[in-house]
Coordinates of C-alpha atoms in Angstrom, one line a residue:
Chain A
M1 CA 75.6 -41.2 15.9
A2 CA 72.5 -40.0 14.5
V3 CA 69.9 -37.7 16.0
L4 CA 66.0 -37.5 15.6
V5 CA 64.1 -34.0 15.4
I6 CA 60.4 -34.3 16.5
A7 CA 58.7 -32.3 13.8
D8 CA 56.4 -29.4 14.8
H9 CA 53.4 -29.5 12.2
D10 CA 50.0 -29.5 11.8
N11 CA 49.5 -32.8 9.9
A12 CA 48.9 -30.7 6.6
L13 CA 52.5 -28.7 6.9
V14 CA 55.6 -28.6 9.2
R15 CA 56.3 -25.5 10.7
E16 CA 59.4 -23.6 10.2
T17 CA 60.4 -24.1 13.8
T18 CA 61.1 -27.8 12.5
H19 CA 63.3 -26.6 9.7
K20 CA 65.4 -24.4 12.5
T21 CA 65.6 -27.2 14.6
V22 CA 67.1 -29.3 11.8
T23 CA 69.8 -26.8 11.7
A24 CA 70.7 -27.3 15.4
A25 CA 70.7 -31.0 14.8
L26 CA 73.0 -30.9 11.9
K27 CA 75.3 -29.1 14.2
I28 CA 75.6 -32.3 16.3
S29 CA 75.5 -35.0 13.5
P30 CA 75.1 -35.3 9.7
D31 CA 72.7 -38.1 10.3
V32 CA 69.5 -36.4 11.1
D33 CA 66.3 -38.2 10.9
I34 CA 62.6 -36.4 11.3
L35 CA 60.0 -37.9 13.3
V36 CA 56.3 -36.9 12.2
A37 CA 53.9 -37.9 14.7
G38 CA 49.9 -36.9 14.3
Q39 CA 47.0 -38.3 12.7
G40 CA 46.7 -37.8 8.8
A41 CA 50.2 -36.4 8.8
K42 CA 51.3 -37.7 5.5
G43 CA 51.2 -34.1 3.7
A44 CA 53.6 -33.1 6.9
A45 CA 55.8 -36.2 6.5
D46 CA 56.0 -35.6 2.9
Q47 CA 57.1 -32.0 3.2
A48 CA 59.7 -32.9 5.9
A49 CA 61.3 -35.1 3.4
K50 CA 62.0 -32.2 1.4
I51 CA 64.1 -30.4 4.1
S52 CA 67.5 -30.3 3.1
G53 CA 70.1 -32.4 4.9
V54 CA 67.2 -34.8 6.3
R55 CA 68.1 -38.7 6.0
K56 CA 64.9 -40.2 6.6
V57 CA 61.5 -39.3 8.0
L58 CA 59.4 -41.4 10.3
L59 CA 55.9 -41.1 10.1
A60 CA 53.7 -42.3 13.1
E61 CA 50.0 -41.8 13.1
S62 CA 47.3 -42.4 15.9
D63 CA 44.5 -40.4 17.8
A64 CA 46.5 -39.8 20.7
L65 CA 49.5 -38.4 18.8
G66 CA 47.2 -36.1 16.6
Q67 CA 45.9 -34.9 20.0
G68 CA 49.3 -34.1 21.1
I69 CA 49.2 -36.4 24.1
A70 CA 52.6 -36.2 25.8
E71 CA 52.3 -40.0 27.2
A72 CA 51.9 -41.1 23.5
F73 CA 55.0 -39.2 22.2
E74 CA 57.0 -40.3 25.2
A75 CA 55.8 -44.3 24.6
L76 CA 56.6 -43.6 20.7
V77 CA 60.0 -42.0 21.0
T78 CA 61.7 -43.8 23.9
P79 CA 62.2 -47.1 22.1
L80 CA 63.3 -45.3 18.8
M81 CA 66.0 -43.8 20.8
A82 CA 68.1 -47.1 20.9
N83 CA 69.2 -45.7 17.2
Y84 CA 70.0 -42.0 18.0
D85 CA 72.3 -40.2 20.5
A86 CA 70.0 -37.1 20.4
V87 CA 66.3 -35.9 20.2
L88 CA 65.6 -32.4 19.3
T89 CA 62.3 -30.8 19.7
P90 CA 61.4 -27.3 18.9
A91 CA 60.8 -25.4 22.3
T92 CA 56.9 -24.7 21.7
S93 CA 54.3 -25.5 24.3
Q94 CA 53.9 -28.8 22.7
G95 CA 57.9 -29.4 22.7
K96 CA 58.0 -28.4 26.4
N97 CA 55.2 -30.7 27.3
L98 CA 56.7 -33.8 25.7
S99 CA 60.5 -33.7 25.6
P100 CA 61.2 -33.7 29.5
R101 CA 59.3 -37.4 29.8
I102 CA 61.5 -38.8 27.1
A103 CA 64.3 -37.4 29.1
A104 CA 63.2 -39.0 32.3
K105 CA 62.4 -42.3 30.7
L106 CA 66.0 -42.5 29.3
D107 CA 67.2 -41.3 32.7
V108 CA 69.2 -38.4 31.3
S109 CA 68.9 -34.6 31.9
Q110 CA 67.1 -32.4 29.6
I111 CA 68.6 -29.3 28.1
S112 CA 66.0 -26.7 27.6
D113 CA 65.8 -23.8 25.2
V114 CA 69.3 -24.6 23.6
I115 CA 70.3 -21.4 21.8
E116 CA 73.9 -22.6 20.7
V117 CA 75.5 -26.1 19.8
V118 CA 79.1 -25.9 21.1
D119 CA 79.7 -29.6 20.3
A120 CA 77.7 -32.8 20.3
K121 CA 77.8 -32.6 24.5
T122 CA 78.0 -29.0 25.0
F123 CA 75.4 -26.3 24.6
V124 CA 74.4 -23.0 25.6
R125 CA 70.9 -22.0 27.0
P126 CA 69.6 -19.0 28.7
I127 CA 68.6 -19.0 32.5
Y128 CA 67.1 -16.3 34.9
A129 CA 64.8 -14.8 32.0
G130 CA 67.8 -14.5 29.6
N131 CA 70.0 -12.5 31.9
A132 CA 72.5 -15.0 31.8
L133 CA 73.7 -17.9 29.4
E134 CA 74.7 -20.9 30.6
T135 CA 77.2 -23.3 29.1
V136 CA 76.8 -26.7 30.1
Q137 CA 78.4 -29.9 29.3
S138 CA 76.6 -33.3 29.4
A139 CA 77.5 -36.6 31.1
D140 CA 74.9 -38.5 29.8
A141 CA 75.2 -41.1 27.1
K142 CA 72.2 -39.7 25.0
Q143 CA 71.0 -35.9 24.9
V144 CA 67.5 -34.8 25.0
L145 CA 67.4 -31.0 24.0
T146 CA 64.6 -28.6 23.5
V147 CA 65.8 -26.1 21.0
R148 CA 64.7 -22.2 20.7
P149 CA 63.8 -21.8 17.1
T150 CA 64.4 -18.2 16.8
V151 CA 68.1 -18.2 17.1
F152 CA 68.5 -20.9 14.4
Q153 CA 68.3 -20.1 10.5
P154 CA 65.8 -22.5 8.9
A155 CA 67.3 -25.4 7.0
G156 CA 66.6 -25.1 3.2
E157 CA 64.4 -27.1 1.0
G158 CA 65.5 -29.4 -1.7
G159 CA 66.2 -32.9 0.2
S160 CA 64.5 -36.0 -0.8
A161 CA 64.4 -38.3 2.2
T162 CA 62.3 -41.5 2.2
V163 CA 59.4 -41.4 4.5
E164 CA 58.8 -44.3 6.5
S165 CA 55.6 -45.3 8.3
I166 CA 56.4 -46.9 11.8
D167 CA 54.0 -48.1 14.5
A168 CA 52.4 -45.4 16.6
G169 CA 53.0 -47.0 19.8
P170 CA 50.5 -47.9 22.7
G171 CA 48.9 -44.5 23.3
A172 CA 47.9 -43.2 26.5
A173 CA 45.4 -45.0 28.9
K174 CA 45.2 -42.4 31.7
T175 CA 44.7 -39.3 29.7
E176 CA 41.4 -38.6 27.6
F177 CA 41.3 -35.7 25.0
V178 CA 38.1 -33.7 25.7
S179 CA 38.3 -30.5 23.5
Q180 CA 40.6 -28.0 21.9
E181 CA 39.7 -24.1 21.2
L182 CA 42.1 -23.1 18.7
V183 CA 42.0 -19.5 17.8
K184 CA 41.6 -19.2 13.9
S185 CA 43.5 -16.2 12.5
E186 CA 44.5 -14.9 9.2
R187 CA 47.5 -13.3 10.7
P188 CA 50.8 -14.8 10.5
E189 CA 51.6 -17.1 13.3
L190 CA 53.3 -15.1 16.4
S191 CA 56.5 -17.3 17.0
G192 CA 57.6 -17.3 13.2
A193 CA 56.0 -13.7 12.2
K194 CA 58.3 -11.4 10.5
I195 CA 56.9 -8.4 12.0
V196 CA 55.0 -8.2 15.5
V197 CA 52.9 -5.7 16.9
S198 CA 52.4 -5.9 20.7
G199 CA 50.3 -4.0 23.1
G200 CA 50.6 -3.4 27.1
R201 CA 48.5 -2.4 29.9
A202 CA 48.3 1.1 28.6
M203 CA 45.3 0.0 26.3
G204 CA 43.2 -0.2 29.2
S205 CA 40.7 -2.7 27.8
A206 CA 40.2 -5.6 25.4
E207 CA 38.1 -3.1 23.0
E208 CA 40.8 -0.5 22.9
F209 CA 43.7 -3.2 22.6
Q210 CA 41.7 -4.5 19.5
R211 CA 40.7 -1.1 18.2
V212 CA 44.4 0.0 18.3
I213 CA 46.8 -3.0 17.8
E214 CA 44.6 -4.8 15.1
P215 CA 44.5 -2.3 12.4
L216 CA 48.1 -1.7 12.7
A217 CA 49.0 -5.2 12.8
D218 CA 46.9 -5.5 9.5
K219 CA 48.5 -3.0 7.9
L220 CA 52.1 -4.3 8.6
G221 CA 51.1 -8.1 8.0
A222 CA 52.0 -8.3 11.4
A223 CA 51.3 -11.2 14.4
I224 CA 49.9 -9.6 17.3
G225 CA 51.6 -9.9 21.0
A226 CA 50.9 -8.8 24.2
S227 CA 52.6 -8.1 27.8
R228 CA 51.9 -10.1 30.7
A229 CA 50.2 -7.2 32.0
A230 CA 47.9 -7.0 29.1
V231 CA 47.0 -10.6 29.1
D232 CA 46.5 -11.0 32.7
A233 CA 43.9 -8.1 32.5
G234 CA 42.0 -9.8 29.7
Y235 CA 43.0 -7.3 27.0
A236 CA 44.6 -10.3 24.8
P237 CA 44.6 -14.2 24.8
G238 CA 47.1 -16.1 26.9
D239 CA 49.1 -17.7 23.6
S240 CA 49.8 -13.9 22.6
Q241 CA 52.0 -13.2 25.8
V242 CA 55.7 -12.3 24.7
G243 CA 58.0 -13.2 27.6
Q244 CA 60.0 -15.6 29.9
T245 CA 57.0 -17.7 30.3
G246 CA 55.3 -17.0 27.3
K247 CA 56.4 -16.8 23.9
V248 CA 59.9 -15.9 22.7
V249 CA 59.8 -14.0 19.5
A250 CA 62.6 -12.7 17.3
P251 CA 60.9 -11.0 14.2
E252 CA 62.5 -8.5 11.7
L253 CA 60.5 -5.7 13.5
Y254 CA 59.0 -5.8 17.0
V255 CA 56.8 -2.7 17.9
A256 CA 56.0 -2.4 21.3
I257 CA 53.0 0.0 22.1
G258 CA 52.2 0.9 25.6
I259 CA 54.4 -1.7 26.9
S260 CA 57.1 -0.6 30.0
G261 CA 59.4 -3.3 29.2
A262 CA 59.6 -5.6 32.5
I263 CA 62.5 -7.9 32.4
Q264 CA 60.3 -10.8 31.8
H265 CA 58.9 -9.2 28.5
L266 CA 62.4 -8.2 27.4
A267 CA 63.3 -11.9 27.8
G268 CA 60.8 -12.8 25.0
M269 CA 61.5 -10.3 22.5
K270 CA 65.1 -8.7 22.9
D271 CA 66.5 -11.0 20.1
S272 CA 64.3 -9.0 17.6
K273 CA 66.4 -7.3 14.8
V274 CA 64.8 -4.2 15.0
I275 CA 62.7 -2.9 18.0
V276 CA 60.6 0.0 18.1
A277 CA 58.8 1.4 21.4
I278 CA 56.2 3.7 21.7
N279 CA 55.2 5.0 25.1
K280 CA 54.5 8.0 26.6
D281 CA 56.9 7.6 29.8
G282 CA 60.1 8.6 28.5
D283 CA 61.9 6.6 31.3
A284 CA 60.3 3.4 30.5
P285 CA 62.9 0.5 30.4
I286 CA 61.6 -0.6 27.0
F287 CA 63.5 2.3 25.5
Q288 CA 66.7 0.9 26.7
V289 CA 66.5 -1.8 24.3
A290 CA 64.6 -0.1 21.5
D291 CA 66.5 1.0 18.2
Y292 CA 63.7 3.7 17.6
G293 CA 61.7 5.1 20.3
L294 CA 58.7 7.4 20.2
V295 CA 57.6 9.2 23.2
A296 CA 54.0 9.8 22.7
D297 CA 50.6 8.8 23.8
Y298 CA 49.6 5.9 21.4
K299 CA 46.1 7.5 21.2
T300 CA 47.8 10.1 19.0
A301 CA 50.9 8.5 17.7
I302 CA 49.2 5.4 16.4
P303 CA 46.6 7.3 14.1
E304 CA 49.7 9.4 12.9
L305 CA 51.5 6.0 12.1
M306 CA 48.9 4.5 10.2
D307 CA 48.6 7.9 8.1
A308 CA 52.4 7.6 7.6
L309 CA 52.4 4.1 6.7
A310 CA 49.7 4.9 4.1
K311 CA 51.8 7.6 2.7
I312 CA 54.4 5.0 1.8
G313 CA 51.6 2.6 0.3
K314 CA 51.4 0.5 3.4
Chain B
M1 CA 42.0 -36.5 49.0
K2 CA 45.7 -35.4 49.7
L3 CA 47.5 -32.9 47.7
L4 CA 51.2 -32.2 47.3
V5 CA 52.6 -29.0 46.2
P6 CA 56.4 -28.7 45.5
V7 CA 57.6 -25.2 46.1
K8 CA 61.3 -23.8 45.3
R9 CA 62.7 -20.8 46.7
V10 CA 64.1 -18.6 44.0
I11 CA 65.5 -15.0 43.1
D12 CA 62.5 -12.7 43.5
Y13 CA 60.5 -12.0 40.5
N14 CA 61.5 -8.3 40.4
V15 CA 65.1 -8.5 40.8
K16 CA 67.4 -8.7 37.9
A17 CA 69.9 -11.6 37.8
R18 CA 73.7 -10.6 37.7
V19 CA 76.3 -12.8 36.5
K20 CA 79.5 -13.2 38.6
A21 CA 82.7 -11.6 37.5
D22 CA 84.3 -15.0 37.4
Q23 CA 81.6 -16.6 35.3
S24 CA 81.0 -19.3 37.8
G25 CA 77.2 -18.6 38.2
V26 CA 74.7 -15.9 39.2
D27 CA 75.4 -13.6 42.2
L28 CA 72.6 -14.5 44.8
A29 CA 74.4 -13.0 47.8
N30 CA 72.2 -10.4 49.4
V31 CA 69.7 -10.8 46.9
K32 CA 65.8 -10.8 47.5
M33 CA 64.6 -14.5 47.4
S34 CA 60.8 -15.3 47.3
M35 CA 58.6 -18.3 46.2
N36 CA 58.9 -19.2 42.5
P37 CA 55.5 -17.2 41.2
F38 CA 54.3 -20.5 39.5
C39 CA 54.6 -22.6 42.8
E40 CA 52.8 -19.9 44.3
I41 CA 50.0 -20.2 42.0
A42 CA 50.1 -24.0 42.7
V43 CA 49.7 -23.4 46.5
E44 CA 46.8 -21.1 45.8
E45 CA 45.2 -23.6 43.5
A46 CA 45.6 -26.4 46.3
I47 CA 44.0 -24.2 49.1
R48 CA 41.2 -23.4 46.8
Q49 CA 40.5 -27.3 46.1
K50 CA 40.5 -27.7 49.8
E51 CA 38.2 -24.7 50.5
K52 CA 35.8 -26.5 47.6
G53 CA 36.1 -29.7 49.5
T54 CA 37.5 -31.5 46.8
A55 CA 41.0 -31.9 48.7
T56 CA 41.4 -32.6 52.6
E57 CA 45.2 -31.9 53.2
V58 CA 47.5 -29.8 51.4
V59 CA 51.3 -30.5 52.1
V60 CA 53.8 -28.2 50.6
V61 CA 57.5 -29.7 50.2
S62 CA 60.6 -27.8 49.2
I63 CA 64.0 -29.1 48.5
G64 CA 66.8 -26.7 49.3
P65 CA 68.7 -24.8 52.0
V66 CA 67.6 -24.0 55.4
Q67 CA 66.3 -20.7 54.2
A68 CA 63.7 -22.5 52.0
Q69 CA 61.9 -23.0 55.4
E70 CA 60.5 -19.4 55.0
T71 CA 59.4 -20.2 51.5
L72 CA 57.4 -23.1 53.2
R73 CA 56.1 -20.7 55.9
T74 CA 54.6 -18.4 53.4
A75 CA 52.9 -21.4 51.9
L76 CA 51.7 -22.3 55.4
A77 CA 50.6 -18.9 56.0
M78 CA 48.6 -18.9 52.6
G79 CA 46.7 -21.7 53.8
A80 CA 48.7 -25.3 53.3
D81 CA 48.3 -27.5 56.3
R82 CA 51.6 -29.2 56.7
A83 CA 55.2 -28.7 55.2
L84 CA 58.6 -30.8 54.6
L85 CA 61.9 -29.5 53.9
V86 CA 64.1 -32.0 52.1
Q87 CA 67.5 -30.1 53.2
T88 CA 70.4 -29.6 51.0
D89 CA 72.7 -26.9 49.7
Q90 CA 73.4 -29.0 46.7
D91 CA 71.4 -27.3 43.5
L92 CA 69.5 -30.1 42.0
E93 CA 68.8 -30.4 38.4
P94 CA 65.1 -31.1 37.4
L95 CA 65.7 -34.9 36.9
A96 CA 67.2 -35.2 40.5
V97 CA 64.5 -33.1 41.9
A98 CA 61.7 -35.4 40.4
K99 CA 63.5 -38.4 41.8
V100 CA 63.5 -36.9 45.2
L101 CA 60.0 -35.8 44.8
Q102 CA 59.0 -39.3 43.5
A103 CA 60.5 -40.7 47.0
V104 CA 58.6 -38.3 49.0
I105 CA 55.4 -39.1 47.4
A106 CA 56.0 -42.9 48.2
E107 CA 56.0 -41.7 51.7
E108 CA 53.0 -39.2 51.8
G109 CA 50.6 -41.1 49.2
P110 CA 48.8 -37.7 47.7
E111 CA 46.4 -38.2 44.9
L112 CA 47.2 -35.2 42.8
V113 CA 50.7 -33.2 42.6
L114 CA 49.9 -29.7 41.7
M115 CA 53.4 -27.7 40.9
G116 CA 54.6 -24.5 38.9
K117 CA 55.2 -25.2 35.1
Q118 CA 58.7 -23.6 35.3
A119 CA 60.9 -22.1 38.1
I120 CA 62.1 -18.6 37.0
D121 CA 65.7 -19.4 37.8
G122 CA 66.8 -22.3 35.8
D123 CA 63.8 -21.8 33.4
N124 CA 63.5 -25.5 32.5
N125 CA 60.0 -26.4 32.5
A126 CA 60.7 -29.9 33.0
T127 CA 60.3 -31.2 36.5
G128 CA 56.8 -31.9 36.4
Q129 CA 56.8 -34.1 33.2
M130 CA 59.6 -35.9 34.5
L131 CA 57.9 -36.5 38.1
S132 CA 54.7 -37.8 35.8
T133 CA 56.9 -40.1 33.9
L134 CA 58.8 -41.5 36.9
L135 CA 55.7 -42.1 38.6
G136 CA 53.7 -43.5 35.7
W137 CA 50.9 -41.0 36.5
P138 CA 49.2 -39.0 33.7
Q139 CA 50.2 -35.3 33.4
A140 CA 48.2 -32.1 32.5
T141 CA 50.9 -29.1 32.2
F142 CA 50.3 -25.6 31.7
A143 CA 47.0 -25.6 33.3
F144 CA 44.4 -22.7 32.8
K145 CA 41.6 -24.4 34.8
L146 CA 41.5 -27.3 37.0
E147 CA 38.2 -29.4 38.1
I148 CA 38.5 -32.3 40.0
E149 CA 35.5 -34.8 40.1
G150 CA 35.0 -38.5 40.4
G151 CA 38.6 -39.5 40.7
K152 CA 39.4 -37.4 37.6
A153 CA 41.2 -34.0 37.1
K154 CA 39.7 -32.2 34.1
V155 CA 42.4 -29.6 33.1
T156 CA 42.2 -26.8 30.5
R157 CA 45.6 -26.1 29.2
E158 CA 47.5 -23.2 27.5
V159 CA 48.8 -24.5 24.4
D160 CA 50.1 -22.9 21.1
G161 CA 47.2 -21.3 19.5
G162 CA 44.6 -21.6 22.3
L163 CA 43.4 -24.0 24.9
Q164 CA 43.1 -27.8 25.2
T165 CA 41.0 -29.4 27.6
L166 CA 42.2 -33.1 28.7
E167 CA 40.8 -35.5 31.3
V168 CA 43.3 -37.4 33.3
T169 CA 42.9 -40.4 35.8
L170 CA 43.9 -39.4 39.3
P171 CA 46.7 -40.0 40.7
A172 CA 48.1 -37.1 38.5
V173 CA 50.7 -34.4 38.2
V174 CA 49.4 -31.1 37.2
T175 CA 51.7 -28.1 36.3
A176 CA 50.4 -24.5 36.7
D177 CA 50.4 -21.7 34.1
L178 CA 50.1 -18.0 35.1
R179 CA 46.5 -17.7 34.6
L180 CA 45.1 -20.6 36.6
N181 CA 44.4 -18.2 39.5
E182 CA 45.7 -15.1 41.4
P183 CA 47.5 -16.0 44.5
R184 CA 46.4 -14.6 47.8
Y185 CA 48.3 -12.8 50.2
A186 CA 48.6 -14.0 53.7
S187 CA 47.0 -12.3 56.5
L188 CA 48.7 -11.1 59.5
P189 CA 46.7 -13.8 61.8
N190 CA 47.5 -16.5 59.2
I191 CA 51.1 -15.7 59.1
M192 CA 51.1 -16.1 63.1
K193 CA 49.1 -19.1 62.9
A194 CA 51.5 -20.7 60.2
K195 CA 54.3 -20.4 62.9
K196 CA 52.6 -23.1 64.8
K197 CA 51.9 -25.6 61.8
T198 CA 54.2 -28.6 61.6
L199 CA 57.1 -28.1 59.3
D200 CA 59.4 -31.1 59.3
V201 CA 63.0 -30.9 58.2
R202 CA 64.8 -34.2 56.7
E203 CA 68.4 -34.5 55.1
L204 CA 68.5 -35.1 51.5
A205 CA 70.8 -38.1 51.9
S206 CA 68.1 -39.8 54.2
Y207 CA 66.1 -40.5 50.8
G208 CA 68.8 -42.6 49.2
V209 CA 68.2 -40.9 45.8
D210 CA 71.1 -40.4 43.4
T211 CA 71.3 -36.8 42.8
T212 CA 74.7 -36.7 41.1
P213 CA 74.7 -34.0 38.6
R214 CA 74.5 -34.8 34.9
L215 CA 75.4 -31.6 33.5
K216 CA 78.7 -29.6 34.3
V217 CA 78.4 -25.9 34.0
L218 CA 81.2 -24.6 32.2
K219 CA 80.4 -20.9 32.4
V220 CA 77.6 -18.5 33.0
S221 CA 78.0 -15.2 31.0
E222 CA 76.3 -12.0 30.5
P223 CA 74.2 -12.0 27.1
A224 CA 75.3 -9.9 24.5
G225 CA 74.0 -6.4 25.6
R226 CA 71.5 -4.5 23.4
K227 CA 72.1 -0.8 23.2
G228 CA 69.4 1.6 23.2
G229 CA 69.0 3.4 20.1
I230 CA 67.7 6.8 19.1
K231 CA 64.3 8.8 20.0
V232 CA 62.3 10.1 17.1
E233 CA 60.2 12.9 17.3
T234 CA 57.3 12.1 15.2
A235 CA 55.2 9.0 13.5
A236 CA 56.4 10.0 10.4
D237 CA 60.1 10.2 11.1
L238 CA 59.6 6.6 12.6
V239 CA 58.3 5.3 9.4
D240 CA 61.1 7.2 7.4
K241 CA 63.8 5.7 9.8
L242 CA 62.3 2.1 9.5
K243 CA 62.1 2.4 5.6
T244 CA 65.2 4.0 4.7
E245 CA 67.7 3.3 7.5
A246 CA 66.4 -0.1 9.0
G247 CA 64.9 -1.4 5.9
V248 CA 62.2 -3.3 7.6
L249 CA 59.3 -2.0 5.8

């Protein structure tokens, strides 16, 4: 019983979420293949072939796949599933976009956001913003899973799988790609960053958010996150939202500045290794999950923090 | 053009879910229930399309217990025209929900289904994509902006790293993300008016859809708690602790 992992990649490179999903897949079966679907994605496929434990890499290329059109992924993957008992996709926005289509086409349930593989048919997943964990056993013949990458260790390098080009499938007739605006940033990507600095509504404006959060993030080599309140108010872009319905992160260090800690926000960061909270309200719920809390106005605390970091050579 | 908006009655956004002592599920007895926030955004968007003249009728549908009528009344008070409750006490999985909606759509014949991207109880984020697949209609998930023109929907979507714009041929399924709009509050006169709007109730069984669960819930447990740590006095103390104690700098 082989399993398939749908790679998260940018055509040139596979993202670490893929390595982590391979780890989850290896808990189901020793026979793990990776599908790299994109356009001009040979680089990513060659890299995927080096992930240890991988049997084979399938490479499919077309414009629609390169544009991430969900229907094209479904049309490509569904026939492949004759050879696999499970398909795993990292629970990124693209994974969430395409994976349920494969499940519906196969007439099986999708198990979303898997955080633990108990056995080949039994999985644990968070529900209710992570306030409860559900252990479910599937009665379906095939499993369609999205995997929360933050909880799995990345599979190592050192493999030498073969790369096999396959037909890209029929694409998507009723969907036309218009445009894409991706924010270009020198900073690490939020989902995979070792350090995340997040700001909340206390910042008061987009200018203030940038003035306070960006230099600190740069000093720490951190990715920038935000609470929903800060995103809704327009202080930070939508894809920086950390929480139940945004990104789930689990960095080594999470620094929450001016964030009160609503349950929806905690759902997105409470698995971080070390949590720091800086908030002038000492009763803010964020302190209940913070390893280190500093009750202070960020306006004075952040300049002091920058100075203290400079003193240790940061 | 007719719009169909599926809505779900869920635990209120501000209430923290508590796991039952016997690990059989989440305790919903005497808990405040509301319309799922993403469904609210979808209802609001449908009403705005009607106000703009791109839609002529907004039909809301819920699959759930008799109390889901309250959720439908809320949608009617916001401005939806008509409501349908597919009544069941069974807790349906996303695939079953999608199949029931497919049967409803076969009767209603909408040109666009607008729905929330995820329900905040199951957190599956799957029903819209599954419905689109079953219908063979194109999908545009995580909508940030929606424009309908000339038999097409132009949808700007929230994706990892930014925004993507797709144009899909109607009929289609669009799922709403948080920033598509800010839902209105229903005014008192509109709440009164909503009481007179049509709300049909049909038994789930009458659709003849197989809704047998595919997943067996073995247990629902509480996540490992995270204990609060210590408070530090100054930023310098904080850096010192992070460097020497936590070892993360």
